[in-house]
Amino acid sequence: MSSGNVYIETFGCQMNELDSELVCGQLRALGYRFTTESSQADVVLYNTCSVREHAEQKVWSRLGELRDRKLTQPGLVVGVLGCMAERDGEDLMRRMPVVDVMCGPGELDKLPALLDNAVRTRASLLAELPEHLNATDVSARQVALQGNTSRRSATLAAAADTLELLDLSRSISPISVGADEGTGEFARRTAYVRITRGCNKFCTYCVVPFTRGAEIHRPPDHIVDECKRLADAGVIEITLLGQTVNHYRFEHGASVMVGGVMQPQKGRTYAGGHRRDPFAGEATTTFADLLARIHDEVPAIQRLRFVTSYPRDFGDDVLEVIRDHPRLCRYLHVPAQSGSDRILKLMNRGYTAAEYTEFLDRARAILDQPEIGRPLMLSGDFIVGFPTETDEDFDATVALVERARYKSAFIFKYSPRPGTVAIDKLADDVPEGVKRSRNNRLLLAQAQISEEIGASLVGTTPQVFVEGLSAKERKRRDRAKPANTPSKIPGGVALTIAGRAASGPAINARDEACCGTKPREEDAQTLPDQVQLTGRTDGDVIVHFDAPPDRAPESMLGCIVPVRITQVRGLSVLGTMAGE
Ligand code: SAM
Ligand code: SF4
């Protein structure tokens, strides 16, 4: 099949958003078209997340809705991609025969072939459907999962890493780069680039090492080349992605070519505790080297940032490169997970709360320069209600949040995940009510700090990358337009200084509330004929401001403009565009 309407919905993290973008590019090149309306699709794909049960439940309910639809649209092909496919395996198909295609995150390069087979298989099964069955009983059963035999667990030299080819074949054009599907009119000027895949950490609560496999590092030339191609297509902001992104390292002496393509390398174990990459030298591209290379070789990228950093082994060499290269953002996302040493040990995180804060102090000493308008902004992740967590352990977490002074924090209630060490060895013994109240307490503590950090920005004039309409403006337009009319300007980042980029219509940002409280853009003093825009500072602080009357709001998307911060309301920072 070379055509058909595809609807793709993405759940979970930025890595999934990037996977969806790569998959869309690949399918588009084969003639598929995309729709933002699931009801108009011939193929419905869910790119799933298994990190918390809540994210999986959403997918189960979407699949339930599709069961009825298959009765009226028997040829509809349904695919589950990503971590849930990998984790549940063929059990998912048994429980939900509505699913025709399952494709794990390590096998996405095979998706076009799977879809093609699924369309044909469905058609022939339906042609021979026994009378006592209906279309919902028939699954085309096309499956590509890594299972326990990860192709990356053998030496990478043994076979070409075809997943690397998916990243290498990324289709990049001014329209395809994050263009607003459905309108095709606006190319976003921000993009993700993967530098590592998988994870070797095995935190006891986490499914990622099982669903995404062993950690591998992409060749630096591939990464730099991808950044150059994105820059040529108009991208000015890049976020490098990896689960433990600061562990990136590529040893050139050990590089292997297969079919003319340099292969990614397996991650090596860190000795731990060092402040500089011990392998630094000409024969190795360290994470610090990679940042400097992209900065120097792709000057059109005005903002370069990276997520997610692992707090242990974060070298001074990386911090110094950020300090010395002006287009590297002063923003670090460094999850702590808990402030209690006992819980950190049970989580297998490999550091103590004191070691974590020592790192933050070191990062601030090297990077925080508010006097030149470059304050270091930090954000973190926390899990509350981990098995055996006492009030005392939780108090230590609150103390860490107060000490760290993040600009935002993602706070999650512990969710036991099948296959992890924690679910096997530790009873989920913190009652739901206690998890909820700790969650709320931590959200409140963080909200107070976010507001104080917002207030400290009042009177400053940071450069703001304009991402789209504010949520308030989108709501206003939604109320004014007839149903089903697509917006002509993409929505910006959802919302607040604690927010995260949402990437277009069919893509959900992280599903949990961050810092809990709803944004209060409504409070902004926008005149009726003014359009409120949303953007981010270099430190990832979300700013709302009115487009000046003499500029078309559309013309400002993807630009970096100076905005004078005038007030902080709740979690939001409001400002006025300053003269350029
Ligand atoms: N690699 C990153 C790190 O460790 O810093 C995080 C990746 S993980 C996909 C994103 C976040 O989800 C984690 O930082 C953690 O706070 C949260 N998380 C992971 N497993 C969880 C679980 N079982 N229950 C609740 N939250 C979880
Ligand atoms: Fe999961 Fe830990 Fe790896 Fe992050 S570092 S992905 S939390 S196992």
Coordinates of C-alpha atoms and ligand atoms in Angstrom, one line a residue:
M1 CA 0.0 0.0 0.0
S2 CA 1.4 3.4 -0.8
S3 CA -1.4 5.7 0.2
G4 CA -4.0 6.0 3.0
N5 CA -4.9 8.4 5.7
V6 CA -2.9 7.8 8.9
Y7 CA -3.8 9.2 12.3
I8 CA -1.0 9.0 14.9
E9 CA -1.3 9.8 18.6
T10 CA 1.7 10.0 20.8
F11 CA 1.8 9.4 24.5
G12 CA 4.6 10.0 27.0
C13 CA 8.0 11.5 26.6
Q14 CA 10.0 13.6 24.0
M15 CA 11.7 10.4 22.8
N16 CA 8.3 9.2 21.7
E17 CA 7.5 12.5 20.0
L18 CA 10.7 12.1 18.0
D19 CA 9.9 8.5 17.2
S20 CA 6.5 9.6 15.9
E21 CA 8.1 12.3 13.8
L22 CA 10.6 9.8 12.2
V23 CA 7.8 7.3 11.5
C24 CA 5.6 10.0 9.9
G25 CA 8.5 11.1 7.7
Q26 CA 9.1 7.5 6.6
L27 CA 5.4 6.8 5.9
R28 CA 4.9 10.2 4.1
A29 CA 7.8 9.3 1.8
L30 CA 5.9 6.2 0.9
G31 CA 2.8 8.1 -0.1
Y32 CA 0.7 7.9 3.1
R33 CA -1.2 11.1 4.1
F34 CA -1.9 12.2 7.6
T35 CA -5.0 13.4 9.3
T36 CA -5.6 15.0 12.6
E37 CA -9.0 13.4 12.9
S38 CA -9.0 9.8 14.0
S39 CA -12.4 9.4 12.5
Q40 CA -11.1 10.1 9.0
A41 CA -8.2 7.6 9.2
D42 CA -7.7 4.3 7.4
V43 CA -4.8 3.5 9.8
V44 CA -4.8 4.5 13.5
L45 CA -1.4 4.3 15.3
Y46 CA -0.9 4.8 19.0
N47 CA 2.8 5.4 20.0
T48 CA 2.6 4.4 23.6
C49 CA 4.4 4.9 26.9
S50 CA 4.6 2.3 29.7
V51 CA 6.5 4.3 32.3
R52 CA 3.3 4.7 34.4
E53 CA 0.1 2.7 34.5
H54 CA -2.0 5.8 33.9
A55 CA -0.4 6.3 30.4
E56 CA -1.2 2.7 29.5
Q57 CA -4.8 3.0 30.7
K58 CA -5.4 5.9 28.2
V59 CA -4.3 3.6 25.4
W60 CA -6.6 0.7 26.6
S61 CA -9.5 3.1 26.5
R62 CA -8.7 4.4 23.0
L63 CA -8.4 0.8 21.8
G64 CA -11.8 0.0 23.4
E65 CA -13.4 2.9 21.4
L66 CA -12.0 1.5 18.1
R67 CA -13.7 -1.9 18.6
D68 CA -17.1 -0.4 17.7
R69 CA -15.6 1.6 14.8
K70 CA -14.3 -1.6 13.2
L71 CA -17.8 -2.8 12.8
T72 CA -18.6 0.1 10.5
Q73 CA -15.1 0.3 9.0
P74 CA -13.8 -3.3 8.8
G75 CA -10.7 -2.4 6.8
L76 CA -9.4 0.0 9.5
V77 CA -5.9 -1.0 10.5
V78 CA -4.9 -0.4 14.2
G79 CA -1.3 -0.3 15.3
V80 CA 0.2 -0.1 18.8
L81 CA 3.8 1.2 18.7
G82 CA 6.4 1.9 21.4
C83 CA 6.9 0.7 24.9
M84 CA 3.5 -0.8 25.6
A85 CA 3.8 -3.0 22.5
E86 CA 7.2 -4.1 23.7
R87 CA 6.2 -4.7 27.3
D88 CA 2.8 -6.4 26.8
G89 CA 3.9 -8.4 23.7
E90 CA 1.4 -10.6 22.0
D91 CA -0.8 -10.6 25.2
L92 CA -2.0 -7.2 24.1
M93 CA -3.3 -8.6 20.8
R94 CA -5.0 -11.5 22.6
R95 CA -6.7 -9.1 25.0
M96 CA -7.5 -6.6 22.2
P97 CA -8.0 -8.3 18.8
V98 CA -8.8 -4.9 17.4
V99 CA -5.0 -4.4 17.2
D100 CA -3.5 -5.5 13.9
V101 CA 0.1 -4.2 14.2
M102 CA 2.5 -4.2 17.2
C103 CA 5.9 -2.6 16.8
G104 CA 8.3 -2.0 19.7
P105 CA 10.5 1.2 19.9
G106 CA 13.5 -0.8 18.8
E107 CA 11.8 -2.0 15.6
L108 CA 10.2 1.1 14.2
D109 CA 12.2 0.9 11.0
K110 CA 10.1 -2.1 10.2
L111 CA 6.7 -0.3 10.5
P112 CA 6.1 0.4 6.8
A113 CA 6.5 -3.3 5.9
L114 CA 4.2 -4.3 8.8
L115 CA 1.5 -1.8 7.8
D116 CA 1.7 -3.0 4.2
N117 CA 1.3 -6.6 5.3
A118 CA -1.5 -5.7 7.7
V119 CA -3.6 -4.0 5.0
R120 CA -3.3 -6.9 2.7
T121 CA -3.8 -9.6 5.4
R122 CA -6.9 -7.8 6.7
A123 CA -8.5 -7.6 3.3
S124 CA -8.0 -11.3 2.7
L125 CA -9.2 -12.3 6.2
L126 CA -12.3 -10.2 5.7
A127 CA -13.0 -11.7 2.3
E128 CA -13.1 -15.2 4.0
L129 CA -14.7 -14.2 7.2
P130 CA -16.8 -17.1 8.7
E131 CA -20.4 -16.1 9.4
H132 CA -20.2 -16.4 13.2
L133 CA -17.4 -13.8 13.4
N134 CA -17.3 -10.1 12.7
A135 CA -14.7 -7.6 11.8
T136 CA -13.6 -7.0 15.4
D137 CA -12.7 -10.6 15.8
V138 CA -10.1 -10.4 13.0
S139 CA -6.5 -9.2 13.5
A140 CA -3.9 -9.0 10.8
R141 CA -1.3 -9.8 13.5
Q142 CA 1.9 -8.1 12.3
V143 CA 4.4 -8.0 15.1
A144 CA 8.0 -6.7 15.4
L145 CA 9.3 -6.7 19.0
Q146 CA 12.8 -7.0 20.4
G147 CA 11.8 -9.4 23.1
N148 CA 14.6 -10.7 25.2
T149 CA 16.9 -11.1 22.3
S150 CA 17.7 -7.5 21.7
R151 CA 19.7 -7.2 18.5
R152 CA 21.8 -4.7 20.3
S153 CA 22.8 -7.2 23.0
A154 CA 25.0 -8.9 20.5
T155 CA 28.0 -7.1 19.1
L156 CA 26.8 -4.3 16.9
A157 CA 29.3 -5.3 14.3
A158 CA 27.4 -8.5 13.7
A159 CA 24.6 -6.8 11.8
A160 CA 23.7 -3.3 10.6
D161 CA 21.7 -1.4 13.2
T162 CA 18.7 -0.7 11.0
L163 CA 17.2 1.6 13.7
E164 CA 20.1 3.9 13.1
L165 CA 19.0 4.0 9.5
L166 CA 15.6 5.3 10.6
D167 CA 17.3 8.3 12.3
L168 CA 19.7 8.7 9.3
S169 CA 16.8 8.7 6.8
R170 CA 14.9 11.4 8.7
S171 CA 13.0 13.4 6.1
I172 CA 13.9 17.0 6.7
S173 CA 12.3 19.9 4.8
P174 CA 10.9 23.2 6.0
I175 CA 7.4 21.8 6.0
S176 CA 8.2 18.4 7.4
V177 CA 10.1 19.8 10.3
G178 CA 7.3 19.7 12.9
A179 CA 4.9 21.3 10.5
D180 CA 1.4 21.6 11.8
E181 CA -0.2 18.5 10.3
G182 CA -3.6 19.4 8.9
T183 CA -2.6 22.9 7.9
G184 CA 0.9 22.4 6.6
E185 CA 1.4 26.1 6.9
F186 CA 3.8 26.6 9.7
A187 CA 7.1 24.8 10.0
R188 CA 8.3 24.8 13.7
R189 CA 11.8 25.9 14.1
T190 CA 12.6 23.6 16.9
A191 CA 13.5 19.9 16.7
Y192 CA 14.7 16.9 18.8
V193 CA 17.8 14.9 17.8
R194 CA 18.5 11.6 19.4
I195 CA 22.1 11.0 20.6
T196 CA 21.7 7.9 22.7
R197 CA 19.1 5.1 22.8
G198 CA 18.1 2.8 25.6
C199 CA 19.3 2.8 29.1
N200 CA 21.7 0.6 31.3
K201 CA 20.8 2.1 34.7
F202 CA 18.0 -0.3 35.8
C203 CA 16.5 2.0 38.4
T204 CA 14.3 -0.5 40.3
Y205 CA 11.0 1.2 39.4
C206 CA 11.6 1.7 35.7
V207 CA 10.5 -0.2 32.6
V208 CA 12.7 1.8 30.1
P209 CA 15.8 -0.6 30.1
F210 CA 13.4 -3.4 29.3
T211 CA 11.3 -1.7 26.6
R212 CA 14.0 0.4 24.9
G213 CA 16.9 -2.0 25.4
A214 CA 20.6 -1.5 26.1
E215 CA 22.2 1.9 25.9
I216 CA 23.8 2.8 22.6
H217 CA 25.5 5.9 21.4
R218 CA 25.1 7.3 17.9
P219 CA 28.2 8.2 15.9
P220 CA 29.0 12.0 16.3
D221 CA 29.2 12.6 12.6
H222 CA 25.6 11.4 12.2
I223 CA 24.4 13.7 14.9
V224 CA 26.3 16.7 13.7
D225 CA 25.1 16.1 10.1
E226 CA 21.5 15.7 11.3
C227 CA 21.8 19.1 13.1
K228 CA 23.2 20.7 10.0
R229 CA 20.3 19.4 7.8
L230 CA 17.8 20.6 10.4
A231 CA 19.5 24.0 10.4
D232 CA 19.4 24.1 6.6
A233 CA 15.7 23.5 6.8
G234 CA 15.2 26.5 9.1
V235 CA 15.5 24.9 12.6
I236 CA 17.1 27.3 15.1
E237 CA 16.6 25.3 18.4
I238 CA 17.6 21.7 19.0
T239 CA 17.1 19.5 22.0
L240 CA 19.4 16.5 22.2
L241 CA 17.7 13.4 23.6
G242 CA 18.9 10.5 25.7
Q243 CA 17.8 8.7 28.9
T244 CA 21.1 9.5 30.5
V245 CA 22.2 12.0 27.9
N246 CA 25.3 13.2 29.7
H247 CA 26.8 9.7 29.5
Y248 CA 27.3 10.1 25.8
R249 CA 30.7 9.0 24.5
F250 CA 31.9 7.6 21.2
E251 CA 35.2 5.8 20.9
H252 CA 36.5 6.2 17.4
G253 CA 39.1 3.4 17.7
A254 CA 36.3 1.0 18.3
S255 CA 34.0 2.2 15.5
V256 CA 32.7 -0.3 13.0
M257 CA 31.3 0.2 9.5
V258 CA 28.6 -2.0 8.1
G259 CA 27.4 -1.5 4.5
G260 CA 29.2 1.8 4.5
V261 CA 27.4 3.1 7.6
M262 CA 29.2 3.8 10.8
Q263 CA 27.5 1.8 13.6
P264 CA 26.4 3.1 17.0
Q265 CA 28.3 1.8 20.0
K266 CA 27.1 0.2 23.2
G267 CA 27.4 2.3 26.3
R268 CA 30.3 1.5 28.6
T269 CA 29.9 1.4 32.4
Y270 CA 31.0 4.6 34.1
A271 CA 33.4 4.2 37.0
G272 CA 31.3 6.7 38.9
G273 CA 32.1 9.8 40.8
H274 CA 34.5 11.4 38.4
R275 CA 34.2 15.0 37.3
R276 CA 35.6 14.7 33.9
D277 CA 35.0 12.0 31.3
P278 CA 37.9 9.6 31.9
F279 CA 38.1 8.7 28.3
A280 CA 38.5 12.2 27.0
G281 CA 41.1 12.6 24.3
E282 CA 41.5 12.7 20.6
A283 CA 40.3 9.2 20.0
T284 CA 37.0 9.8 21.9
T285 CA 34.1 12.2 21.4
T286 CA 32.9 12.9 24.9
F287 CA 29.5 14.5 25.7
A288 CA 31.4 17.8 26.2
D289 CA 33.1 17.4 22.8
L290 CA 29.8 16.7 21.1
L291 CA 28.2 19.8 22.5
A292 CA 31.1 22.0 21.4
R293 CA 31.1 20.4 18.0
I294 CA 27.5 21.1 17.3
H295 CA 27.8 24.6 18.7
D296 CA 30.8 25.4 16.5
E297 CA 29.9 23.5 13.4
V298 CA 26.2 24.5 13.2
P299 CA 26.2 28.2 14.1
A300 CA 22.6 28.6 12.7
I301 CA 21.4 26.7 15.8
Q302 CA 20.8 29.5 18.2
R303 CA 19.7 27.3 21.1
L304 CA 21.1 23.9 22.0
R305 CA 19.8 22.0 25.0
F306 CA 19.7 18.4 26.2
V307 CA 17.5 16.1 28.3
T308 CA 17.6 14.0 30.5
S309 CA 20.8 14.3 32.5
Y310 CA 21.8 11.6 35.1
P311 CA 23.0 13.4 38.3
R312 CA 25.9 11.0 38.9
D313 CA 29.0 11.4 36.7
F314 CA 28.1 14.8 35.5
G315 CA 31.5 16.2 34.6
D316 CA 32.8 19.7 35.1
D317 CA 34.0 19.4 31.5
V318 CA 30.4 19.5 30.3
L319 CA 29.5 22.4 32.6
E320 CA 32.5 24.4 31.4
V321 CA 31.6 23.8 27.7
I322 CA 28.1 25.2 28.5
R323 CA 29.6 28.2 30.2
D324 CA 32.0 28.9 27.3
H325 CA 29.6 28.4 24.4
P326 CA 27.0 31.1 24.3
R327 CA 24.3 29.2 22.3
L328 CA 24.3 26.4 24.8
C329 CA 21.2 26.9 27.0
R330 CA 21.7 27.4 30.8
Y331 CA 19.1 24.7 31.6
L332 CA 19.6 21.3 33.1
H333 CA 16.9 18.7 33.7
V334 CA 18.4 16.5 36.3
P335 CA 15.9 14.1 38.0
A336 CA 16.6 13.4 41.7
Q337 CA 13.6 11.1 42.3
S338 CA 13.9 11.3 46.2
G339 CA 15.7 13.2 48.9
S340 CA 16.0 10.2 51.2
D341 CA 19.2 8.2 50.9
R342 CA 17.4 5.0 52.0
I343 CA 14.9 5.4 49.2
L344 CA 17.5 6.3 46.7
K345 CA 19.3 3.1 47.5
L346 CA 16.2 1.1 47.1
M347 CA 15.7 2.8 43.8
N348 CA 19.2 1.9 42.7
R349 CA 20.0 5.5 41.8
G350 CA 23.7 5.3 42.7
Y351 CA 24.0 8.6 44.6
T352 CA 23.0 10.1 47.9
A353 CA 21.0 13.3 48.4
A354 CA 24.2 15.1 49.5
E355 CA 26.0 14.0 46.3
Y356 CA 23.1 15.3 44.3
T357 CA 23.1 18.7 46.0
E358 CA 26.9 18.8 45.7
F359 CA 26.4 18.5 41.9
L360 CA 23.8 21.3 41.9
D361 CA 26.2 23.5 43.9
R362 CA 28.9 22.8 41.4
A363 CA 26.6 23.5 38.4
R364 CA 25.5 26.8 40.0
A365 CA 29.1 27.8 40.8
I366 CA 30.1 27.3 37.1
L367 CA 27.0 28.3 35.3
D368 CA 24.8 30.7 37.2
Q369 CA 25.4 34.2 36.0
P370 CA 22.3 36.2 36.7
E371 CA 24.3 39.5 36.6
I372 CA 24.8 39.0 32.8
G373 CA 21.2 37.8 32.4
R374 CA 22.1 34.2 32.3
P375 CA 20.7 32.5 35.4
L376 CA 21.0 28.7 35.5
M377 CA 17.6 27.1 35.5
L378 CA 17.1 23.6 36.8
S379 CA 14.3 21.2 36.7
G380 CA 13.8 17.7 38.3
D381 CA 11.6 14.6 38.5
F382 CA 10.4 13.1 41.8
I383 CA 8.5 9.9 42.6
V384 CA 6.4 10.0 45.8
G385 CA 5.1 7.0 47.6
F386 CA 7.9 4.6 46.6
P387 CA 7.5 1.3 48.6
T388 CA 8.4 1.8 52.3
E389 CA 8.6 5.6 52.0
T390 CA 7.9 7.0 55.5
D391 CA 6.9 10.5 56.5
E392 CA 10.6 11.1 57.4
D393 CA 11.8 10.0 53.9
F394 CA 9.2 12.2 52.3
D395 CA 10.2 15.2 54.5
A396 CA 13.8 14.6 53.1
T397 CA 12.4 14.9 49.6
V398 CA 10.6 18.2 50.5
A399 CA 13.8 19.5 52.0
L400 CA 15.7 18.6 48.8
V401 CA 13.1 20.4 46.6
E402 CA 13.5 23.5 48.9
R403 CA 17.2 23.3 48.7
A404 CA 17.4 22.7 44.9
R405 CA 15.2 25.6 43.9
Y406 CA 14.1 24.1 40.6
K407 CA 12.2 26.4 38.2
S408 CA 9.9 23.4 37.8
A409 CA 9.6 19.8 38.8
F410 CA 7.7 16.8 37.5
I411 CA 6.2 14.9 40.4
F412 CA 4.8 11.4 39.9
K413 CA 3.1 9.0 42.3
Y414 CA 4.9 5.6 42.3
S415 CA 3.3 3.3 39.8
P416 CA 4.3 -0.4 40.1
R417 CA 5.4 -1.6 36.7
P418 CA 5.4 -5.3 35.7
G419 CA 8.9 -6.7 35.0
T420 CA 10.7 -4.2 37.3
V421 CA 12.7 -5.2 40.3
A422 CA 10.6 -3.0 42.6
I423 CA 7.3 -4.7 41.8
D424 CA 8.9 -8.1 42.4
K425 CA 10.8 -7.3 45.6
L426 CA 8.9 -4.5 47.3
A427 CA 5.2 -4.3 48.2
D428 CA 3.4 -1.2 47.0
D429 CA 2.7 -0.4 50.6
V430 CA 2.1 3.4 50.6
P431 CA -1.7 3.8 50.5
E432 CA -3.1 5.8 47.5
G433 CA -4.4 8.5 49.9
V434 CA -0.9 9.0 51.3
K435 CA 0.7 9.1 47.9
R436 CA -1.9 11.7 46.8
S437 CA -1.4 13.9 49.8
R438 CA 2.5 13.7 49.5
N439 CA 2.1 14.5 45.8
N440 CA 0.0 17.6 46.6
R441 CA 2.4 18.7 49.3
L442 CA 5.4 18.5 47.0
L443 CA 3.5 20.3 44.2
L444 CA 2.7 23.1 46.6
A445 CA 6.3 23.4 47.8
Q446 CA 7.5 23.5 44.2
A447 CA 4.8 26.0 43.1
Q448 CA 5.9 28.4 45.8
I449 CA 9.5 28.1 44.5
S450 CA 8.5 28.4 40.9
E451 CA 6.6 31.6 41.7
E452 CA 9.6 33.0 43.6
I453 CA 11.9 32.2 40.6
G454 CA 9.3 33.9 38.3
A455 CA 9.3 36.9 40.5
S456 CA 13.1 37.1 40.4
L457 CA 12.8 37.6 36.6
V458 CA 10.5 40.6 36.8
G459 CA 12.3 43.6 35.3
T460 CA 14.7 41.5 33.2
T461 CA 14.4 41.2 29.4
P462 CA 15.3 37.7 28.4
Q463 CA 15.3 36.5 24.7
V464 CA 12.2 34.4 24.1
F465 CA 11.8 31.8 21.4
V466 CA 8.2 32.2 20.2
E467 CA 6.4 28.8 20.1
G468 CA 2.8 29.6 19.3
L469 CA -0.5 30.9 20.6
S470 CA -1.0 30.9 24.3
A471 CA -3.5 28.5 25.7
K472 CA -5.8 31.4 26.5
E473 CA -5.6 32.6 22.9
R474 CA -6.4 29.2 21.5
K475 CA -9.4 28.9 23.8
R476 CA -10.6 32.2 22.6
R477 CA -10.3 31.2 19.0
D478 CA -11.9 27.8 19.6
R479 CA -14.9 29.5 21.1
A480 CA -15.1 31.8 18.0
K481 CA -14.7 29.3 15.2
P482 CA -17.1 26.7 13.8
A483 CA -16.5 23.1 15.0
N484 CA -13.6 21.1 13.3
T485 CA -11.9 24.2 11.8
P486 CA -8.2 23.7 12.2
S487 CA -6.3 26.5 13.9
K488 CA -3.9 28.3 11.5
I489 CA -1.3 28.9 14.2
P490 CA 0.1 26.1 16.2
G491 CA -0.5 26.1 19.9
G492 CA 2.5 26.9 21.9
V493 CA 3.9 25.2 24.9
A494 CA 1.3 24.4 27.2
L495 CA 1.2 27.0 29.6
T496 CA 3.4 27.9 32.5
I497 CA 6.9 28.4 33.6
A498 CA 6.6 24.8 34.7
G499 CA 5.3 23.6 31.3
R500 CA 6.7 21.5 28.6
A501 CA 6.5 21.6 24.8
A502 CA 3.5 20.1 23.3
S503 CA 4.3 19.3 19.7
G504 CA 1.3 19.7 17.5
P505 CA -2.2 18.4 17.4
A506 CA -1.9 14.7 17.8
I507 CA 0.8 14.7 20.3
N508 CA 0.4 14.9 24.0
A509 CA 3.1 16.3 26.2
R510 CA 4.0 14.4 29.4
D511 CA 0.7 13.3 30.8
E512 CA 1.2 14.2 34.4
A513 CA 0.6 17.6 35.8
C514 CA 3.7 19.5 36.5
C515 CA 3.6 21.7 39.6
G516 CA -0.1 20.9 39.8
T517 CA -1.8 24.2 39.6
K518 CA -3.6 25.4 36.5
P519 CA -1.9 28.3 34.7
R520 CA -3.5 31.7 35.2
E521 CA -3.0 33.3 31.8
E522 CA -6.6 34.5 32.1
D523 CA -5.2 37.1 34.5
A524 CA -3.0 38.7 31.8
Q525 CA -4.2 42.1 30.7
T526 CA -4.7 41.3 27.1
L527 CA -6.7 43.8 25.1
P528 CA -9.6 42.2 23.1
D529 CA -7.8 42.7 19.7
Q530 CA -4.4 41.6 20.8
V531 CA -3.1 38.1 20.3
Q532 CA -1.3 36.4 23.2
L533 CA 1.8 34.3 22.3
T534 CA 3.8 31.9 24.3
G535 CA 7.5 31.2 24.2
R536 CA 10.5 30.0 26.2
T537 CA 13.6 31.6 27.6
D538 CA 17.0 30.1 27.2
G539 CA 16.5 28.6 30.7
D540 CA 13.2 27.0 29.6
V541 CA 11.0 29.4 31.5
I542 CA 7.6 29.9 29.8
V543 CA 6.6 33.5 29.0
H544 CA 3.3 34.8 27.8
F545 CA 3.2 38.2 26.0
D546 CA 1.0 40.1 23.6
A547 CA 2.0 40.3 19.9
P548 CA 2.7 44.0 19.2
P549 CA -0.1 45.5 17.2
D550 CA 2.2 46.3 14.2
R551 CA 3.3 42.7 13.7
A552 CA 1.3 39.8 12.4
P553 CA 1.4 37.1 15.1
E554 CA 2.2 34.4 12.5
S555 CA 5.3 36.2 11.5
M556 CA 6.7 35.9 15.0
L557 CA 6.5 32.2 15.3
G558 CA 9.9 30.6 15.6
C559 CA 11.6 33.9 16.1
I560 CA 13.6 34.9 19.1
V561 CA 12.5 38.2 20.5
P562 CA 13.3 40.3 23.7
V563 CA 10.4 40.3 26.2
R564 CA 10.4 42.4 29.3
I565 CA 9.0 40.4 32.2
T566 CA 6.4 42.5 34.0
Q567 CA 4.7 40.1 36.4
V568 CA 4.4 36.7 37.8
R569 CA 0.9 35.3 38.3
G570 CA 0.7 31.9 39.9
L571 CA 3.1 29.9 37.9
S572 CA 3.1 32.0 34.8
V573 CA 5.4 34.8 33.8
L574 CA 3.9 37.6 31.7
G575 CA 5.8 40.2 29.7
T576 CA 5.7 42.9 27.0
M577 CA 7.8 42.7 23.9
A578 CA 10.7 45.1 24.1
G579 CA 12.1 47.0 21.1
E580 CA 14.4 44.8 19.1
Ligands
SAM1 N1 16.1 8.7 32.4 C1 15.5 9.7 33.1 C2 16.2 9.8 34.5 O1 16.3 8.8 35.1 O2 16.5 10.8 35.0 C3 14.0 9.6 33.3 C4 13.2 8.8 32.3 S1 11.7 8.3 32.9 C5 11.0 7.8 31.4 C6 10.8 9.8 33.3 C7 10.4 9.9 34.7 O3 9.3 9.0 35.0 C8 11.4 9.5 35.7 O4 12.4 10.5 36.0 C9 10.6 9.1 37.0 O5 10.4 10.3 37.8 C10 9.3 8.7 36.4 N2 9.0 7.3 36.5 C11 9.7 6.3 36.0 N3 9.1 5.1 36.4 C12 8.1 5.4 37.2 C13 7.2 4.6 38.0 N4 7.3 3.3 38.0 N5 6.3 5.3 38.8 C14 6.3 6.6 38.8 N6 7.1 7.4 38.1 C15 8.0 6.8 37.3
SF4_2 FE1 14.6 4.6 33.8 FE2 16.6 5.1 35.6 FE3 17.1 4.7 33.0 FE4 16.0 6.9 33.7 S1 18.0 6.2 34.3 S2 15.4 5.6 32.0 S3 14.7 6.3 35.4 S4 16.2 3.2 34.4

